[in-house]
Structures are given as structure tokens and as C-alpha cells.
Amino acid sequence: ETGVTQTPRHLVMGMTNKKSLKCEQHLGHNAMYWYKQSAKKPLELMFVYNFKEQTENNSVPSRFSPECPNSSHLFLHLHTLQPEDSALYLCASSLRKGSELGTDTQYFGPGTRLTVL
Amino acid sequence: AQKITQTQPGMFVQEKEAVTLDCTYDTSDPSYGLFWYKQPSSGEMIFLIYQGSYDQQNATEGRYSLNFQKARKSANLVISASQLGDSAMYFCAMRAPSGGSYIPTFGRGTSLIVHP
């Protein structure tokens, strides 16, 4: 596997279900991100992890729970979601090298298309 | 606050012609990076090109070039010799300091359709 992978690619769940999204990066990067992309809305940053530590939580509801066990893996645990949470969830990673943060390019996975019934 | 503006919701271009996608940005910091991504209907965001605020020359990557006009705060993407496979959403993004972090900011995107 190369780049950033995400599983599953498609997920349909009921509002009472619990599911998890998985992201894995094979680029040797140190930062990982979760984004939500809804129709007709800009890309929304949800969480940022740098060196396994959460550094940003963009006022995300607690029904979304991230987990970053190491720099290569990122999970998004989902429970009691609402239909408005239906969206494309994108994972990204970046090198996060020293202070050169303006040049820190993000590389994205293919996304998980989530439908909440 | 950081802001990216893409004013063209949709663009159409004939195959083999060049097309320019507009992007303007707003930041008060002199150090920042500008990025363009392509998102086909499959969903994956594909990194295309990067321009640093201190770079003297416009960035180029194959058929992609970035027309960087710092004084006007614009970073337009130019695609030369358009191909049918270029049909996709295109997003402009910026990384600039904000409260001690470099949170990426994305524009709303431009939908490009290439006609045969």
C-alpha cells in the first residue's frame, strides 16, 4: 500500500449504531487530520494530531471520537450519529517538519462516504 | 483571519485549450504557503502544486502552473492543454500562522468541465 488509505470506502449506518473509520498513512508523516466534506459546504477540519497528540478539535460534537495510536494510524469512532452527519470523511497526513509549517503539504486518502439513516 | 476565495463555482473549457481557475487569499502574515488540489468524482483530494510566499518564481508542475501575484494576493491555477480527465473540482488552500498554528484553510472550490 502506498500513500494514504481509508477503510471502509462506503458506510451506511443507523443512528443507534457504533462504527469506526480507519485511516493509515505509508508516507512517514507525523501529522494526521480528519475532515468532513458535505454537499454545498466548504471542507471542514475536524481534528488534527501531531506526533500522536491531538492539537486541534474544531468544536466537533462528542458523537465523533478520534483516536491516534501512532503516527501512521488514525481512527474516527462514530456513535449515535444524526442524518446531517452524512458526508464524505477525508483523512490527510503531512510531514510536519520543524518550523517549515507553511510548506507542510497535506496528502489525502480516498475518503469514506458515510450515510446515516 | 485566514480566508481563501474562489469566485468561480463552475468553469467550462474545450479540450486542448488552457484554463485559469481563480483564487484570492487573505492573511496578514508574510510567511505562508498556497496549494491547489484536484478532487475527481471518486472523492480523493489530489495535491497538484505548491507556492511559497517567498518564492520568486511561479511554481510549475507539468501542465499545471500557479500564477502568483503577491501584491494582489492572488494564486490562480493555470491548466494548459486541458484533457477530459481534468474534469473535477479544484480547491485552493493556504497554510498561514493563526494563533500559533498553521491550520489549513480551503476555498469552496471550482467545478471544471472539459468538453471534447
Short mmCIF file of C-alpha atoms in Angstrom, two decimals:
data_model
loop_
_atom_site.label_atom_id
_atom_site.label_comp_id
_atom_site.label_asym_id
_atom_site.label_seq_id
_atom_site.Cartn_x
_atom_site.Cartn_y
_atom_site.Cartn_z
CA GLU A 1 0.00 0.00 0.00
CA THR A 2 1.18 3.50 -0.75
CA GLY A 3 0.05 6.98 0.24
CA VAL A 4 -2.97 7.34 2.49
CA THR A 5 -5.59 4.61 2.70
CA GLN A 6 -9.04 4.74 4.25
CA THR A 7 -11.49 1.99 5.13
CA PRO A 8 -14.29 1.45 4.57
CA ARG A 9 -14.87 3.42 1.38
CA HIS A 10 -18.63 3.41 1.91
CA LEU A 11 -20.60 3.07 5.13
CA VAL A 12 -24.32 3.08 5.82
CA MET A 13 -25.34 3.15 9.46
CA GLY A 14 -28.38 3.74 11.61
CA MET A 15 -28.50 6.46 14.22
CA THR A 16 -28.04 3.98 17.06
CA ASN A 17 -25.08 2.13 15.54
CA LYS A 18 -21.45 2.38 16.54
CA LYS A 19 -18.86 2.24 13.80
CA SER A 20 -15.28 3.29 13.19
CA LEU A 21 -13.44 4.80 10.25
CA LYS A 22 -9.81 3.87 9.76
CA CYS A 23 -7.01 5.82 8.13
CA GLU A 24 -3.45 4.66 7.54
CA GLN A 25 -0.59 6.60 6.02
CA HIS A 26 2.50 4.99 4.50
CA LEU A 27 4.43 8.24 3.95
CA GLY A 28 6.36 8.50 7.21
CA HIS A 29 4.42 11.61 8.17
CA ASN A 30 3.97 12.99 11.67
CA ALA A 31 0.63 14.79 11.43
CA MET A 32 -2.81 13.41 10.59
CA TYR A 33 -6.13 15.13 10.03
CA TRP A 34 -9.84 14.37 9.79
CA TYR A 35 -12.02 16.49 7.50
CA LYS A 36 -15.74 16.46 6.80
CA GLN A 37 -16.99 17.37 3.34
CA SER A 38 -20.73 17.90 2.98
CA ALA A 39 -22.52 18.77 -0.23
CA LYS A 40 -22.51 22.50 -0.96
CA LYS A 41 -20.27 23.30 2.04
CA PRO A 42 -16.57 24.02 2.32
CA LEU A 43 -14.20 21.40 3.60
CA GLU A 44 -14.40 21.36 7.41
CA LEU A 45 -11.38 20.49 9.51
CA MET A 46 -12.41 18.29 12.44
CA PHE A 47 -9.29 17.10 14.25
CA VAL A 48 -5.51 17.42 13.98
CA TYR A 49 -2.95 15.10 15.51
CA ASN A 50 0.75 15.94 15.63
CA PHE A 51 3.09 13.20 16.78
CA LYS A 52 0.06 11.28 18.17
CA GLU A 53 -1.11 14.25 20.24
CA GLN A 54 -4.39 15.97 19.44
CA THR A 55 -3.65 19.61 18.75
CA GLU A 56 -6.91 20.78 17.20
CA ASN A 57 -10.54 19.96 17.88
CA ASN A 58 -12.67 22.23 15.77
CA SER A 59 -15.75 22.21 18.05
CA VAL A 60 -16.73 18.75 16.87
CA PRO A 61 -19.70 17.09 18.62
CA SER A 62 -18.76 14.35 21.06
CA ARG A 63 -20.52 11.71 18.95
CA PHE A 64 -17.30 11.83 16.90
CA SER A 65 -14.36 10.45 18.85
CA PRO A 66 -10.88 10.37 17.28
CA GLU A 67 -8.06 8.04 18.22
CA CYS A 68 -4.45 8.14 17.10
CA PRO A 69 -2.49 5.16 18.48
CA ASN A 70 0.64 6.00 16.48
CA SER A 71 1.76 8.40 13.75
CA SER A 72 0.63 6.03 10.99
CA HIS A 73 -2.91 5.28 12.11
CA LEU A 74 -5.94 7.43 12.78
CA PHE A 75 -9.44 6.34 13.69
CA LEU A 76 -12.75 8.14 13.90
CA HIS A 77 -15.22 6.39 16.19
CA LEU A 78 -18.86 7.16 15.46
CA HIS A 79 -21.86 6.69 17.73
CA THR A 80 -25.44 7.94 17.79
CA LEU A 81 -24.95 9.97 14.65
CA GLN A 82 -27.57 12.18 13.02
CA PRO A 83 -28.67 12.20 9.38
CA GLU A 84 -26.91 15.57 8.92
CA ASP A 85 -23.63 13.79 9.66
CA SER A 86 -23.91 12.09 6.27
CA ALA A 87 -20.89 13.29 4.31
CA LEU A 88 -17.54 12.35 2.81
CA TYR A 89 -14.95 11.98 5.57
CA LEU A 90 -11.43 12.60 4.40
CA CYS A 91 -8.23 11.74 6.19
CA ALA A 92 -4.97 13.52 5.40
CA SER A 93 -1.38 13.42 6.58
CA SER A 94 1.57 15.78 6.38
CA LEU A 95 5.23 15.65 7.28
CA ARG A 96 5.10 18.42 9.88
CA LYS A 97 8.83 19.05 9.76
CA GLY A 98 10.17 21.55 12.26
CA SER A 99 9.10 25.12 11.75
CA GLU A 100 8.50 24.91 7.99
CA LEU A 101 4.79 24.72 8.53
CA GLY A 102 3.79 26.99 5.69
CA THR A 103 5.24 24.42 3.28
CA ASP A 104 3.63 21.44 5.01
CA THR A 105 1.73 19.72 2.20
CA GLN A 106 -1.22 17.53 3.08
CA TYR A 107 -1.83 14.27 1.25
CA PHE A 108 -5.35 12.90 1.32
CA GLY A 109 -6.89 9.47 1.33
CA PRO A 110 -9.80 8.47 -0.92
CA GLY A 111 -12.39 9.19 1.76
CA THR A 112 -15.23 7.29 3.40
CA ARG A 113 -18.69 8.15 2.10
CA LEU A 114 -20.96 7.92 5.15
CA THR A 115 -24.73 7.73 5.05
CA VAL A 116 -26.68 7.94 8.31
CA LEU A 117 -30.24 6.65 8.09
CA ALA B 1 -8.33 35.64 9.96
CA GLN B 2 -7.22 33.48 7.07
CA LYS B 3 -9.50 33.35 4.07
CA ILE B 4 -9.50 31.76 0.63
CA THR B 5 -11.94 32.92 -2.03
CA GLN B 6 -12.74 31.06 -5.22
CA THR B 7 -15.28 33.12 -7.12
CA GLN B 8 -15.94 30.71 -10.00
CA PRO B 9 -18.36 27.96 -8.96
CA GLY B 10 -18.12 26.38 -12.41
CA MET B 11 -15.90 26.63 -15.47
CA PHE B 12 -16.10 25.07 -18.92
CA VAL B 13 -13.20 24.60 -21.32
CA GLN B 14 -12.66 22.93 -24.67
CA GLU B 15 -10.26 20.01 -24.76
CA LYS B 16 -6.65 21.08 -25.55
CA GLU B 17 -7.29 24.69 -24.53
CA ALA B 18 -5.84 26.41 -21.47
CA VAL B 19 -7.97 27.42 -18.49
CA THR B 20 -7.36 29.66 -15.47
CA LEU B 21 -9.01 28.98 -12.12
CA ASP B 22 -9.07 31.99 -9.80
CA CYS B 23 -8.05 32.09 -6.16
CA THR B 24 -7.55 35.06 -3.87
CA TYR B 25 -6.37 34.83 -0.30
CA ASP B 26 -6.18 36.96 2.79
CA THR B 27 -3.56 36.78 5.51
CA SER B 28 -1.58 39.37 7.42
CA ASP B 29 1.42 37.11 7.89
CA PRO B 30 4.33 37.38 5.42
CA SER B 31 5.07 33.64 5.62
CA TYR B 32 2.51 31.29 4.11
CA GLY B 33 2.04 28.50 1.61
CA LEU B 34 -0.53 28.16 -1.14
CA PHE B 35 -1.77 24.83 -2.52
CA TRP B 36 -4.06 23.55 -5.23
CA TYR B 37 -5.89 20.24 -5.07
CA LYS B 38 -7.97 18.32 -7.60
CA GLN B 39 -10.95 16.26 -6.48
CA PRO B 40 -12.44 13.92 -9.10
CA SER B 41 -15.90 12.46 -8.60
CA SER B 42 -14.28 9.50 -6.81
CA GLY B 43 -13.63 11.81 -3.85
CA GLU B 44 -9.88 11.73 -3.30
CA MET B 45 -8.17 15.12 -2.98
CA ILE B 46 -5.07 15.05 -5.16
CA PHE B 47 -2.26 17.52 -4.46
CA LEU B 48 -1.29 19.41 -7.61
CA ILE B 49 1.04 22.30 -6.88
CA TYR B 50 2.55 24.43 -4.11
CA GLN B 51 3.71 28.05 -3.97
CA GLY B 52 5.59 29.57 -1.05
CA SER B 53 5.13 33.22 -0.18
CA TYR B 54 8.84 33.90 -0.54
CA ASP B 55 9.25 32.05 -3.82
CA GLN B 56 10.41 34.43 -6.53
CA GLN B 57 9.20 32.35 -9.44
CA ASN B 58 5.80 30.92 -10.21
CA ALA B 59 5.51 27.22 -9.44
CA THR B 60 5.06 24.77 -12.30
CA GLU B 61 4.28 21.05 -12.33
CA GLY B 62 3.82 19.59 -15.78
CA ARG B 63 0.65 21.11 -17.29
CA TYR B 64 -0.10 22.99 -14.06
CA SER B 65 1.30 26.39 -13.22
CA LEU B 66 0.47 28.82 -10.49
CA ASN B 67 0.16 32.49 -11.41
CA PHE B 68 1.28 34.06 -8.14
CA GLN B 69 0.63 37.79 -7.79
CA LYS B 70 1.62 38.62 -4.24
CA ALA B 71 0.60 42.28 -4.23
CA ARG B 72 -2.88 41.34 -5.41
CA LYS B 73 -2.99 38.30 -3.10
CA SER B 74 -3.96 36.01 -5.91
CA ALA B 75 -2.78 32.49 -6.72
CA ASN B 76 -4.53 31.39 -9.89
CA LEU B 77 -4.10 27.89 -11.26
CA VAL B 78 -3.43 27.61 -14.97
CA ILE B 79 -4.01 24.27 -16.68
CA SER B 80 -2.54 24.12 -20.16
CA ALA B 81 -3.76 21.77 -22.91
CA SER B 82 -6.83 20.60 -21.00
CA GLN B 83 -7.71 16.92 -21.10
CA LEU B 84 -11.03 15.19 -20.48
CA GLY B 85 -9.55 13.71 -17.31
CA ASP B 86 -9.10 17.20 -15.92
CA SER B 87 -12.85 17.43 -15.28
CA ALA B 88 -13.09 17.66 -11.48
CA MET B 89 -13.47 20.03 -8.53
CA TYR B 90 -10.42 22.18 -7.85
CA PHE B 91 -9.64 23.59 -4.42
CA CYS B 92 -7.26 26.35 -3.46
CA ALA B 93 -5.80 26.18 0.05
CA MET B 94 -3.46 28.15 2.27
CA ARG B 95 -1.37 27.47 5.35
CA ALA B 96 -0.55 30.57 7.33
CA PRO B 97 0.03 31.28 11.02
CA SER B 98 -3.09 31.75 13.09
CA GLY B 99 -2.86 31.82 16.86
CA GLY B 100 0.42 29.93 16.80
CA SER B 101 -0.72 27.14 14.49
CA TYR B 102 -0.85 26.67 10.74
CA ILE B 103 -4.35 25.38 10.25
CA PRO B 104 -5.08 24.79 6.58
CA THR B 105 -7.81 26.94 5.03
CA PHE B 106 -9.65 25.76 1.91
CA GLY B 107 -11.77 27.61 -0.61
CA ARG B 108 -15.21 26.43 -1.70
CA GLY B 109 -13.87 25.00 -4.92
CA THR B 110 -14.41 25.41 -8.67
CA SER B 111 -16.01 22.73 -10.80
CA LEU B 112 -14.18 22.34 -14.11
CA ILE B 113 -15.77 20.55 -17.05
CA VAL B 114 -13.66 19.80 -20.10
CA HIS B 115 -15.64 19.36 -23.34
CA PRO B 116 -14.37 17.16 -26.19
#
